[in-house]
Amino acid sequence: MASLNLILASLRRQKTLYGIWVLSLCLAVTGLVIIDVYRQSLAGMIREQGRKILTGDLSMSARRQLNETERRTFTAAVPQPAQMAESYDMMAMISTDKESRLAMVRFITDAYPLVGQIQLSERAGDVQGADLLSGDAIKMWIAADLVPLMNLKMGDQVKLGAITAEVAGIIQKDSSQTLRFGGLAPRVYLHRTQLEPARLIQFGSTFTNSLYALTPDVDNEALRRSLDTQLTDPGLEITSPRDMERGALRVLTRVLDYLGLIGLVTLSLGWIGVYYLGRRWLTLERTPSALLKCIGLSSLELQNLLLLKLSVILCAGVILGGALSWVGAHAVLPMFKSSLPPEFVLLWSWKSTALLLVIGPLAGLLLLYAPLRAVAFEAPLSLLNANPARVELSWQRLTALAGSVVFLFVALTFLQARSWNVTGVFLAALVGCVIAIAGVAYLFLRAVRSARRQRQGWRWHLASAQWLGRPGTALLLVIVSALAGLLAQMVPHLERTIVGEIRPPEQGSRPALFLFDVQEEQTEPLTAMLRADGAEISQSSPFIRSRLLQVNGAPFERAQTGEWSTREEENEARFRNRGVNLTYRAHLSPSEKIVAGVDYESMPEDQVSVEKDYAERLGFKVGDRLLFDVQGVEIEAAIGSLREVNWDSFEPNFFIQFKSGMLGEAPKTWIMTVKRHASLSAPQMQRLITGKFPNVSSINVQEALDNLTDIVTKLSGGLKVASRLAMALGVFVFLMILLFQLLSSRQDWVQLRVQGLTPGQIWQLQLLIYGGLALLGTLLGTLLAGAANWGLAHFAFRTHPQFDVPAMLVILSITWVLAWIGLTWMSLRQARDIARSLRSLNSV
Amino acid sequence: MNVQLQGLAKSFLQGENSLRILHGLSLDMKSGEIVAVVGESGSGKSTLLSLLAGFERPDAGLIRWDAQAAGDWTEPQWAAFRKESLGFVFQNYYLIPYLTAVENVALPLRLLGHDDPEPEARKMLSELGLEKRLHHLPHQLSGGESQRVAIGRALIHSPRLVLADEPTGSLDARTGQQVLDLLFRQLEGRQQTALIVTHSQEVAQRCHRILTLKQGQLWPV
Ligand SMILES: Nc1ncnc2c1ncn2[C@@H]1O[C@H](COP(=O)(O)OP(=O)(O)OP(=O)(O)O)[C@@H](O)[C@H]1O
Ligand SMILES: [Mg+2]
């Protein structure tokens, strides 16, 4: 009780220090916790909504017709009587007299959806597949997005494959829809009975067939596992609502991963601030500590007292931080609202509380324990001395402390990234950046030292003396401002690079249309028709669906992923579960390059060339033997070479490519690209093609790119907010270090006033000393951001980096103006009154 | 420099009531005169020095240097006066921690725009017996050494007025004596006007005149 009173008394007296300390801790944790709140809320929503998104408790799907055995096994496994529904999904063209568009068509049975709602605008209540059957006309429901795009209204006739359907409903709500990005392929529902008449499923068409079931009162996960063991085809996917987190919201969770990494950098900036303020606090505690020891407190008691006080501060900071995060999470919600399902609500989970406690109090205690113990165990008289003989911690203790801080940081990184690769690259990049910054700062100090001359003006003389006299502080200030600058600068560059990648300035070489599901016998008439209208096919590739059965004689099975799987494991699982599409071509296309193995021209017919990244992901090497099932025929081929593919060319390219021969006779469809045409627009060409070949799907490349750009812009909105926060926190920490630097060197500044410098001159000097360091730091950060953008563009995105110079200048100026205002305010405040400063110095 | 103070008054607000520290204080000092001011603790000695150096402004009264009135000087004018004409010695020998001894001493000249002030500072330090300590930083100097450096810094630019607030207050008797010898030798050699606040009889005895600060005014002893 007595110690608590003591603590409260000192808290009241040094309001500024404690206030700023609490504030910086609070800001440090905010970024990461906001991201965690989103992560947990999304997970919570999926838990709540997973069944609705899946439209059932369990589903089984494949990119082909489910066979009888599979249907029987699935039906037998679920509780009887089985409540089931079925759907077929595919991309197909729908057209009116004027327009043709790619749509995501779903043919559904009577009971679909088993769970969740589909609601139409002109009808109250939920509808089900059976409602598509009333009346004589063939009915379809269309997504609301399609209405403006195709100028549709109720009752319009729409062609789809071989049938014409009537628009019988405009979908107001569809609970199976998660993210609402773009209108590339809006949804259309028809009844299952129309699947055959529409004749969209021709040989080799891409579609997904899914069965859904209700499993009341059954452990879904156990059921899923047992089905997984009974049905081993890797092309088959058994999904429970829990899988939807990784599936449906993959893009968003990925963005949150990266936001989390930015949050980590702001956290470390914040930690620097917290640590620095803690050290100041400990210097201020020296005198009272000495007095307490003189009146009989033991070192251990003193340590506990200091620890208690530290904990009070840290807890206050964390409680505030939690509150601020909660408010902040709500504040940024409107930005993402449009791309999130309407069911999304922000939730506070105990996991966020745990995170808060780990990155707040625990980290703070770890960081400050060593210096705190040093003060507690120092002799009283040496505590009163200005230049104390430090009590050093034993190296075991120091290593243990440093080790736990490093471990904590690595663990947090992994928690954010969920990937050892990303964790490694991120930590290496961070350490590399800090080393690079420190190196440059060191060179700067060396240069200052050698540039110091007798005959120099007083400003430079004093500034250089201070830099050299306090190299630690100088270094810290440079690092903090550089990291803040780096983060703030990187996002606009990256956004520019990614957007530039999606839509480069010269669009000439890109095709206008991308056609798929072209039947063998349609290739000739299609080409002829286009040629008659002056359009031209730029490339066509055979498309052969297959399954990979064995690799080097071992079966290639479906990989399982648990809750704690890394992103790499998930990716691999996704790749495995997919069937493999094959092609053959006699010569490499311009967008391909052999990087390992034999030259393509001299590769034997019984070998294949595999895309490099695909091979890496699945662990394939040159020489591995792959066994494929191509429409029931087994084909074996060895990997002859690895290929690098420029995917941005938008030309059809495949992971696995034969030379020809072995696949020449296999049943196939064709993928084609149509060149841009001066007088014929892409939609016009689409209408032409759909009119004659209703089963052929086409993608308007430009429109697809626009959609992607739109998504990137939306996602980068979140990254932007995060990086601006990082910049603000950087400036804040910088100013905080500065404030305490100024306070602790108040004596020096007063002396200069006594020596006849005006407040204005003192301000100039401080601007030179600290502004100079900030300038160096932010410029370094700018360079590093450019370098990081360049590196990511080259190694991660494989494209040309682009730089957002205006944004860079804006951010630099904002940072500088903020730092300038802060410094000026503090400087003028301090220089106001010499007499008072002198008296307060005398009293120390 | 002649110093003339007339009817100086200074009070501090202490909550509701104001505390009268100096009240109708007058003083005349001739050029080259060294005056000691003694007085009880809290009588206002430091406050008086503070007014003379322009750290604070008097509530009333006149301050004159030679014939010039400093009554309505602005802050830059006071700063220029301190830079050119004033040397100040504190009890706690403040030095700038990141400058070496010689750089500390050379600072006033440097601020005055001298091109290469260090040879002169070196000469000053060797006169003060510190030729072996030129490049030490303040935390590497003893108390007496620091105070000598501080004196060097106060005198190097030959200010016309030197103010010292208990210059030997933190030193032991012998060191204090040495420092004082140096200070007086310098002051008398250069014919500088000086006002020295002290609690020490010995210091006071060596000055040309001793005044006591009592009830806000200066009285001869
Ligand atoms: N800013 C202030 N606000 C309130 N009171 C003040 C202020 N400055 C000085 N005083 C008061 O004025 C009185 C004189 O202070 P001053 O420092 O001049 O005394 P001093 O004669 O130098 O004493 P000492 O010999 O102990 O140094 C003291 O009682 C002090 O409390
Ligand atoms: Mg005093």
PDB file of C-alpha atoms in Angstrom, chain A residues 192-394:
ATOM      1  CA  ARG A 192     -30.215 -28.145 -62.848  1.00  0.00           C
ATOM      2  CA  THR A 193     -32.686 -29.390 -65.439  1.00  0.00           C
ATOM      3  CA  GLN A 194     -31.370 -26.809 -67.907  1.00  0.00           C
ATOM      4  CA  LEU A 195     -27.795 -28.121 -67.774  1.00  0.00           C
ATOM      5  CA  GLU A 196     -28.177 -30.594 -70.614  1.00  0.00           C
ATOM      6  CA  PRO A 197     -30.395 -28.436 -72.854  1.00  0.00           C
ATOM      7  CA  ALA A 198     -27.910 -25.557 -72.558  1.00  0.00           C
ATOM      8  CA  ARG A 199     -25.205 -27.841 -73.879  1.00  0.00           C
ATOM      9  CA  LEU A 200     -22.499 -25.853 -72.193  1.00  0.00           C
ATOM     10  CA  ILE A 201     -20.723 -28.933 -70.936  1.00  0.00           C
ATOM     11  CA  GLN A 202     -19.108 -30.210 -74.023  1.00  0.00           C
ATOM     12  CA  PHE A 203     -16.009 -32.230 -74.201  1.00  0.00           C
ATOM     13  CA  GLY A 204     -13.246 -30.782 -72.021  1.00  0.00           C
ATOM     14  CA  SER A 205     -15.257 -27.840 -70.675  1.00  0.00           C
ATOM     15  CA  THR A 206     -14.112 -26.361 -67.398  1.00  0.00           C
ATOM     16  CA  PHE A 207     -16.747 -26.704 -64.719  1.00  0.00           C
ATOM     17  CA  THR A 208     -17.147 -27.679 -61.113  1.00  0.00           C
ATOM     18  CA  ASN A 209     -19.654 -30.204 -59.879  1.00  0.00           C
ATOM     19  CA  SER A 210     -20.520 -29.997 -56.168  1.00  0.00           C
ATOM     20  CA  LEU A 211     -22.688 -31.981 -53.803  1.00  0.00           C
ATOM     21  CA  TYR A 212     -23.877 -30.413 -50.551  1.00  0.00           C
ATOM     22  CA  ALA A 213     -25.281 -32.077 -47.479  1.00  0.00           C
ATOM     23  CA  LEU A 214     -26.738 -31.172 -44.116  1.00  0.00           C
ATOM     24  CA  THR A 215     -25.134 -33.016 -41.214  1.00  0.00           C
ATOM     25  CA  PRO A 216     -27.086 -32.062 -38.109  1.00  0.00           C
ATOM     26  CA  ASP A 217     -25.532 -33.202 -34.783  1.00  0.00           C
ATOM     27  CA  VAL A 218     -22.463 -34.729 -36.395  1.00  0.00           C
ATOM     28  CA  ASP A 219     -18.790 -33.926 -35.938  1.00  0.00           C
ATOM     29  CA  ASN A 220     -18.125 -32.453 -39.337  1.00  0.00           C
ATOM     30  CA  GLU A 221     -14.356 -32.611 -39.090  1.00  0.00           C
ATOM     31  CA  ALA A 222     -14.377 -36.315 -38.281  1.00  0.00           C
ATOM     32  CA  LEU A 223     -16.738 -36.903 -41.144  1.00  0.00           C
ATOM     33  CA  ARG A 224     -14.507 -34.967 -43.456  1.00  0.00           C
ATOM     34  CA  ARG A 225     -11.457 -36.939 -42.373  1.00  0.00           C
ATOM     35  CA  SER A 226     -13.182 -40.261 -42.898  1.00  0.00           C
ATOM     36  CA  LEU A 227     -14.349 -39.201 -46.370  1.00  0.00           C
ATOM     37  CA  ASP A 228     -10.827 -38.013 -47.121  1.00  0.00           C
ATOM     38  CA  THR A 229      -9.494 -41.489 -46.468  1.00  0.00           C
ATOM     39  CA  GLN A 230     -12.226 -43.217 -48.473  1.00  0.00           C
ATOM     40  CA  LEU A 231     -11.951 -40.945 -51.492  1.00  0.00           C
ATOM     41  CA  THR A 232      -8.324 -40.454 -52.390  1.00  0.00           C
ATOM     42  CA  ASP A 233      -8.507 -38.791 -55.770  1.00  0.00           C
ATOM     43  CA  PRO A 234      -6.472 -35.591 -55.380  1.00  0.00           C
ATOM     44  CA  GLY A 235      -8.879 -33.827 -57.717  1.00  0.00           C
ATOM     45  CA  LEU A 236     -11.692 -34.241 -55.225  1.00  0.00           C
ATOM     46  CA  GLU A 237     -12.257 -31.604 -52.576  1.00  0.00           C
ATOM     47  CA  ILE A 238     -14.197 -32.216 -49.395  1.00  0.00           C
ATOM     48  CA  THR A 239     -14.996 -28.926 -47.702  1.00  0.00           C
ATOM     49  CA  SER A 240     -16.429 -28.080 -44.322  1.00  0.00           C
ATOM     50  CA  PRO A 241     -17.382 -24.569 -43.190  1.00  0.00           C
ATOM     51  CA  ARG A 242     -14.095 -24.284 -41.311  1.00  0.00           C
ATOM     52  CA  ASP A 243     -12.142 -24.471 -44.556  1.00  0.00           C
ATOM     53  CA  MET A 244     -13.882 -21.389 -45.817  1.00  0.00           C
ATOM     54  CA  GLU A 245     -11.578 -19.116 -43.863  1.00  0.00           C
ATOM     55  CA  ARG A 246      -8.678 -20.137 -45.975  1.00  0.00           C
ATOM     56  CA  GLY A 247     -10.725 -20.492 -49.102  1.00  0.00           C
ATOM     57  CA  ALA A 248     -13.229 -17.724 -49.452  1.00  0.00           C
ATOM     58  CA  LEU A 249     -11.266 -14.969 -47.805  1.00  0.00           C
ATOM     59  CA  ARG A 250      -7.851 -15.932 -49.045  1.00  0.00           C
ATOM     60  CA  VAL A 251      -7.125 -12.569 -50.626  1.00  0.00           C
ATOM     61  CA  LEU A 252      -8.176 -10.653 -47.565  1.00  0.00           C
ATOM     62  CA  THR A 253      -6.278 -12.844 -45.112  1.00  0.00           C
ATOM     63  CA  ARG A 254      -3.238 -12.480 -47.318  1.00  0.00           C
ATOM     64  CA  VAL A 255      -3.529  -8.697 -47.207  1.00  0.00           C
ATOM     65  CA  LEU A 256      -3.908  -8.897 -43.440  1.00  0.00           C
ATOM     66  CA  ASP A 257      -0.707 -10.939 -43.282  1.00  0.00           C
ATOM     67  CA  TYR A 258       1.192  -8.153 -44.983  1.00  0.00           C
ATOM     68  CA  LEU A 259      -0.522  -5.442 -42.987  1.00  0.00           C
ATOM     69  CA  GLY A 260       0.560  -7.381 -39.930  1.00  0.00           C
ATOM     70  CA  LEU A 261       4.175  -7.109 -41.032  1.00  0.00           C
ATOM     71  CA  ILE A 262       3.854  -3.344 -41.325  1.00  0.00           C
ATOM     72  CA  GLY A 263       2.258  -3.413 -37.897  1.00  0.00           C
ATOM     73  CA  LEU A 264       5.348  -5.193 -36.632  1.00  0.00           C
ATOM     74  CA  VAL A 265       7.653  -2.469 -37.872  1.00  0.00           C
ATOM     75  CA  THR A 266       5.524   0.174 -36.195  1.00  0.00           C
ATOM     76  CA  LEU A 267       5.592  -1.975 -33.093  1.00  0.00           C
ATOM     77  CA  SER A 268       9.374  -2.038 -33.108  1.00  0.00           C
ATOM     78  CA  LEU A 269       9.481   1.717 -33.640  1.00  0.00           C
ATOM     79  CA  GLY A 270       7.138   2.026 -30.690  1.00  0.00           C
ATOM     80  CA  TRP A 271       9.313  -0.286 -28.632  1.00  0.00           C
ATOM     81  CA  ILE A 272      12.316   1.912 -29.337  1.00  0.00           C
ATOM     82  CA  GLY A 273      10.323   4.850 -28.009  1.00  0.00           C
ATOM     83  CA  VAL A 274       9.149   2.909 -24.963  1.00  0.00           C
ATOM     84  CA  TYR A 275      12.657   1.700 -24.230  1.00  0.00           C
ATOM     85  CA  TYR A 276      14.129   5.149 -24.612  1.00  0.00           C
ATOM     86  CA  LEU A 277      11.560   6.753 -22.347  1.00  0.00           C
ATOM     87  CA  GLY A 278      12.099   3.934 -19.869  1.00  0.00           C
ATOM     88  CA  ARG A 279      15.787   4.742 -19.748  1.00  0.00           C
ATOM     89  CA  ARG A 280      14.964   8.401 -19.094  1.00  0.00           C
ATOM     90  CA  TRP A 281      12.592   7.363 -16.378  1.00  0.00           C
ATOM     91  CA  LEU A 282      15.334   5.279 -14.784  1.00  0.00           C
ATOM     92  CA  THR A 283      17.748   8.213 -14.771  1.00  0.00           C
ATOM     93  CA  LEU A 284      15.129  10.265 -13.019  1.00  0.00           C
ATOM     94  CA  GLU A 285      14.644   7.428 -10.534  1.00  0.00           C
ATOM     95  CA  ARG A 286      18.307   7.430  -9.558  1.00  0.00           C
ATOM     96  CA  THR A 287      18.172  10.108  -6.879  1.00  0.00           C
ATOM     97  CA  PRO A 288      14.975   8.909  -5.203  1.00  0.00           C
ATOM     98  CA  SER A 289      16.319   5.360  -5.381  1.00  0.00           C
ATOM     99  CA  ALA A 290      19.510   6.422  -3.630  1.00  0.00           C
ATOM    100  CA  LEU A 291      17.486   8.105  -0.891  1.00  0.00           C
ATOM    101  CA  LEU A 292      15.212   5.080  -0.461  1.00  0.00           C
ATOM    102  CA  LYS A 293      18.247   2.856  -0.141  1.00  0.00           C
ATOM    103  CA  CYS A 294      19.751   5.227   2.412  1.00  0.00           C
ATOM    104  CA  ILE A 295      16.631   4.929   4.558  1.00  0.00           C
ATOM    105  CA  GLY A 296      16.883   1.174   4.496  1.00  0.00           C
ATOM    106  CA  LEU A 297      15.247  -0.321   1.418  1.00  0.00           C
ATOM    107  CA  SER A 298      17.084  -3.394   0.190  1.00  0.00           C
ATOM    108  CA  SER A 299      18.146  -3.705  -3.434  1.00  0.00           C
ATOM    109  CA  LEU A 300      15.584  -6.409  -4.035  1.00  0.00           C
ATOM    110  CA  GLU A 301      12.778  -4.376  -2.500  1.00  0.00           C
ATOM    111  CA  LEU A 302      13.811  -1.430  -4.610  1.00  0.00           C
ATOM    112  CA  GLN A 303      13.817  -3.593  -7.722  1.00  0.00           C
ATOM    113  CA  ASN A 304      10.328  -4.833  -6.933  1.00  0.00           C
ATOM    114  CA  LEU A 305       9.142  -1.301  -6.304  1.00  0.00           C
ATOM    115  CA  LEU A 306      10.524  -0.181  -9.663  1.00  0.00           C
ATOM    116  CA  LEU A 307       9.036  -3.229 -11.376  1.00  0.00           C
ATOM    117  CA  LEU A 308       5.661  -2.499  -9.848  1.00  0.00           C
ATOM    118  CA  LYS A 309       5.816   1.065 -11.052  1.00  0.00           C
ATOM    119  CA  LEU A 310       6.864  -0.035 -14.529  1.00  0.00           C
ATOM    120  CA  SER A 311       4.000  -2.513 -14.635  1.00  0.00           C
ATOM    121  CA  VAL A 312       1.493   0.159 -13.684  1.00  0.00           C
ATOM    122  CA  ILE A 313       2.715   2.317 -16.566  1.00  0.00           C
ATOM    123  CA  LEU A 314       2.788  -0.550 -19.041  1.00  0.00           C
ATOM    124  CA  CYS A 315      -0.692  -1.682 -18.096  1.00  0.00           C
ATOM    125  CA  ALA A 316      -2.051   1.829 -18.407  1.00  0.00           C
ATOM    126  CA  GLY A 317      -0.476   2.063 -21.866  1.00  0.00           C
ATOM    127  CA  VAL A 318      -1.916  -1.253 -22.923  1.00  0.00           C
ATOM    128  CA  ILE A 319      -5.420  -0.527 -21.683  1.00  0.00           C
ATOM    129  CA  LEU A 320      -5.358   2.745 -23.577  1.00  0.00           C
ATOM    130  CA  GLY A 321      -3.827   0.971 -26.568  1.00  0.00           C
ATOM    131  CA  GLY A 322      -6.602  -1.591 -26.568  1.00  0.00           C
ATOM    132  CA  ALA A 323      -9.226   1.130 -26.440  1.00  0.00           C
ATOM    133  CA  LEU A 324      -7.533   3.075 -29.214  1.00  0.00           C
ATOM    134  CA  SER A 325      -7.287  -0.055 -31.364  1.00  0.00           C
ATOM    135  CA  TRP A 326     -10.963  -0.720 -30.933  1.00  0.00           C
ATOM    136  CA  VAL A 327     -11.820   2.830 -31.928  1.00  0.00           C
ATOM    137  CA  GLY A 328      -9.295   2.707 -34.776  1.00  0.00           C
ATOM    138  CA  ALA A 329     -10.689  -0.554 -36.115  1.00  0.00           C
ATOM    139  CA  HIS A 330     -14.125   1.047 -36.300  1.00  0.00           C
ATOM    140  CA  ALA A 331     -12.688   4.179 -37.860  1.00  0.00           C
ATOM    141  CA  VAL A 332     -11.161   2.328 -40.819  1.00  0.00           C
ATOM    142  CA  LEU A 333     -14.157   0.044 -41.309  1.00  0.00           C
ATOM    143  CA  PRO A 334     -15.913   2.298 -43.872  1.00  0.00           C
ATOM    144  CA  MET A 335     -12.884   1.914 -46.168  1.00  0.00           C
ATOM    145  CA  PHE A 336     -13.376  -1.828 -46.456  1.00  0.00           C
ATOM    146  CA  LYS A 337     -17.116  -1.982 -46.006  1.00  0.00           C
ATOM    147  CA  SER A 338     -17.807  -2.158 -49.713  1.00  0.00           C
ATOM    148  CA  SER A 339     -15.665  -5.249 -50.196  1.00  0.00           C
ATOM    149  CA  LEU A 340     -16.837  -7.119 -47.125  1.00  0.00           C
ATOM    150  CA  PRO A 341     -20.028  -9.126 -46.777  1.00  0.00           C
ATOM    151  CA  PRO A 342     -22.817  -7.271 -44.995  1.00  0.00           C
ATOM    152  CA  GLU A 343     -22.684  -9.805 -42.149  1.00  0.00           C
ATOM    153  CA  PHE A 344     -19.222  -8.609 -41.150  1.00  0.00           C
ATOM    154  CA  VAL A 345     -19.058  -7.119 -37.648  1.00  0.00           C
ATOM    155  CA  LEU A 346     -16.022  -6.252 -35.564  1.00  0.00           C
ATOM    156  CA  LEU A 347     -15.471  -8.621 -32.654  1.00  0.00           C
ATOM    157  CA  TRP A 348     -13.068  -8.377 -29.735  1.00  0.00           C
ATOM    158  CA  SER A 349     -11.649 -11.801 -29.020  1.00  0.00           C
ATOM    159  CA  TRP A 350      -9.555 -12.999 -26.101  1.00  0.00           C
ATOM    160  CA  LYS A 351      -6.808 -13.633 -28.624  1.00  0.00           C
ATOM    161  CA  SER A 352      -6.486  -9.901 -29.193  1.00  0.00           C
ATOM    162  CA  THR A 353      -6.265  -9.384 -25.436  1.00  0.00           C
ATOM    163  CA  ALA A 354      -3.527 -11.987 -25.231  1.00  0.00           C
ATOM    164  CA  LEU A 355      -1.635 -10.346 -28.071  1.00  0.00           C
ATOM    165  CA  LEU A 356      -1.987  -6.986 -26.349  1.00  0.00           C
ATOM    166  CA  LEU A 357      -0.544  -8.367 -23.121  1.00  0.00           C
ATOM    167  CA  VAL A 358       2.368  -9.983 -24.903  1.00  0.00           C
ATOM    168  CA  ILE A 359       3.405  -7.015 -27.004  1.00  0.00           C
ATOM    169  CA  GLY A 360       2.728  -4.523 -24.218  1.00  0.00           C
ATOM    170  CA  PRO A 361       3.645  -5.440 -20.632  1.00  0.00           C
ATOM    171  CA  LEU A 362       5.647  -8.557 -21.384  1.00  0.00           C
ATOM    172  CA  ALA A 363       7.770  -6.933 -24.069  1.00  0.00           C
ATOM    173  CA  GLY A 364       8.208  -3.794 -21.963  1.00  0.00           C
ATOM    174  CA  LEU A 365       9.392  -5.762 -18.941  1.00  0.00           C
ATOM    175  CA  LEU A 366      11.800  -7.771 -21.069  1.00  0.00           C
ATOM    176  CA  LEU A 367      13.217  -4.629 -22.641  1.00  0.00           C
ATOM    177  CA  LEU A 368      13.624  -2.649 -19.451  1.00  0.00           C
ATOM    178  CA  TYR A 369      14.477  -5.303 -16.907  1.00  0.00           C
ATOM    179  CA  ALA A 370      18.234  -5.084 -17.428  1.00  0.00           C
ATOM    180  CA  PRO A 371      18.615  -1.315 -16.925  1.00  0.00           C
ATOM    181  CA  LEU A 372      16.073  -1.398 -14.107  1.00  0.00           C
ATOM    182  CA  ARG A 373      17.998  -4.045 -12.241  1.00  0.00           C
ATOM    183  CA  ALA A 374      21.192  -2.078 -12.786  1.00  0.00           C
ATOM    184  CA  VAL A 375      19.663   0.895 -10.972  1.00  0.00           C
ATOM    185  CA  ALA A 376      18.173  -1.214  -8.198  1.00  0.00           C
ATOM    186  CA  PHE A 377      21.450  -2.896  -7.407  1.00  0.00           C
ATOM    187  CA  GLU A 378      23.721   0.124  -7.693  1.00  0.00           C
ATOM    188  CA  ALA A 379      25.323   1.519  -4.545  1.00  0.00           C
ATOM    189  CA  PRO A 380      23.428   4.588  -3.209  1.00  0.00           C
ATOM    190  CA  LEU A 381      26.368   6.963  -3.485  1.00  0.00           C
ATOM    191  CA  SER A 382      27.141   5.969  -7.013  1.00  0.00           C
ATOM    192  CA  LEU A 383      23.454   6.514  -7.811  1.00  0.00           C
ATOM    193  CA  LEU A 384      23.830  10.136  -6.771  1.00  0.00           C
ATOM    194  CA  ASN A 385      26.907  10.515  -8.934  1.00  0.00           C
ATOM    195  CA  ALA A 386      26.414  11.909 -12.399  1.00  0.00           C
ATOM    196  CA  ASN A 387      28.831   9.403 -13.933  1.00  0.00           C
ATOM    197  CA  PRO A 388      27.933   6.194 -12.209  1.00  0.00           C
ATOM    198  CA  ALA A 389      29.888   3.000 -12.112  1.00  0.00           C
ATOM    199  CA  ARG A 390      27.348   0.763 -13.851  1.00  0.00           C
ATOM    200  CA  VAL A 391      26.337  -2.503 -12.319  1.00  0.00           C
ATOM    201  CA  GLU A 392      26.310  -4.821 -15.275  1.00  0.00           C
ATOM    202  CA  LEU A 393      24.081  -7.860 -15.574  1.00  0.00           C
ATOM    203  CA  SER A 394      25.718 -11.233 -15.866  1.00  0.00           C
TER     204      SER A 394
END
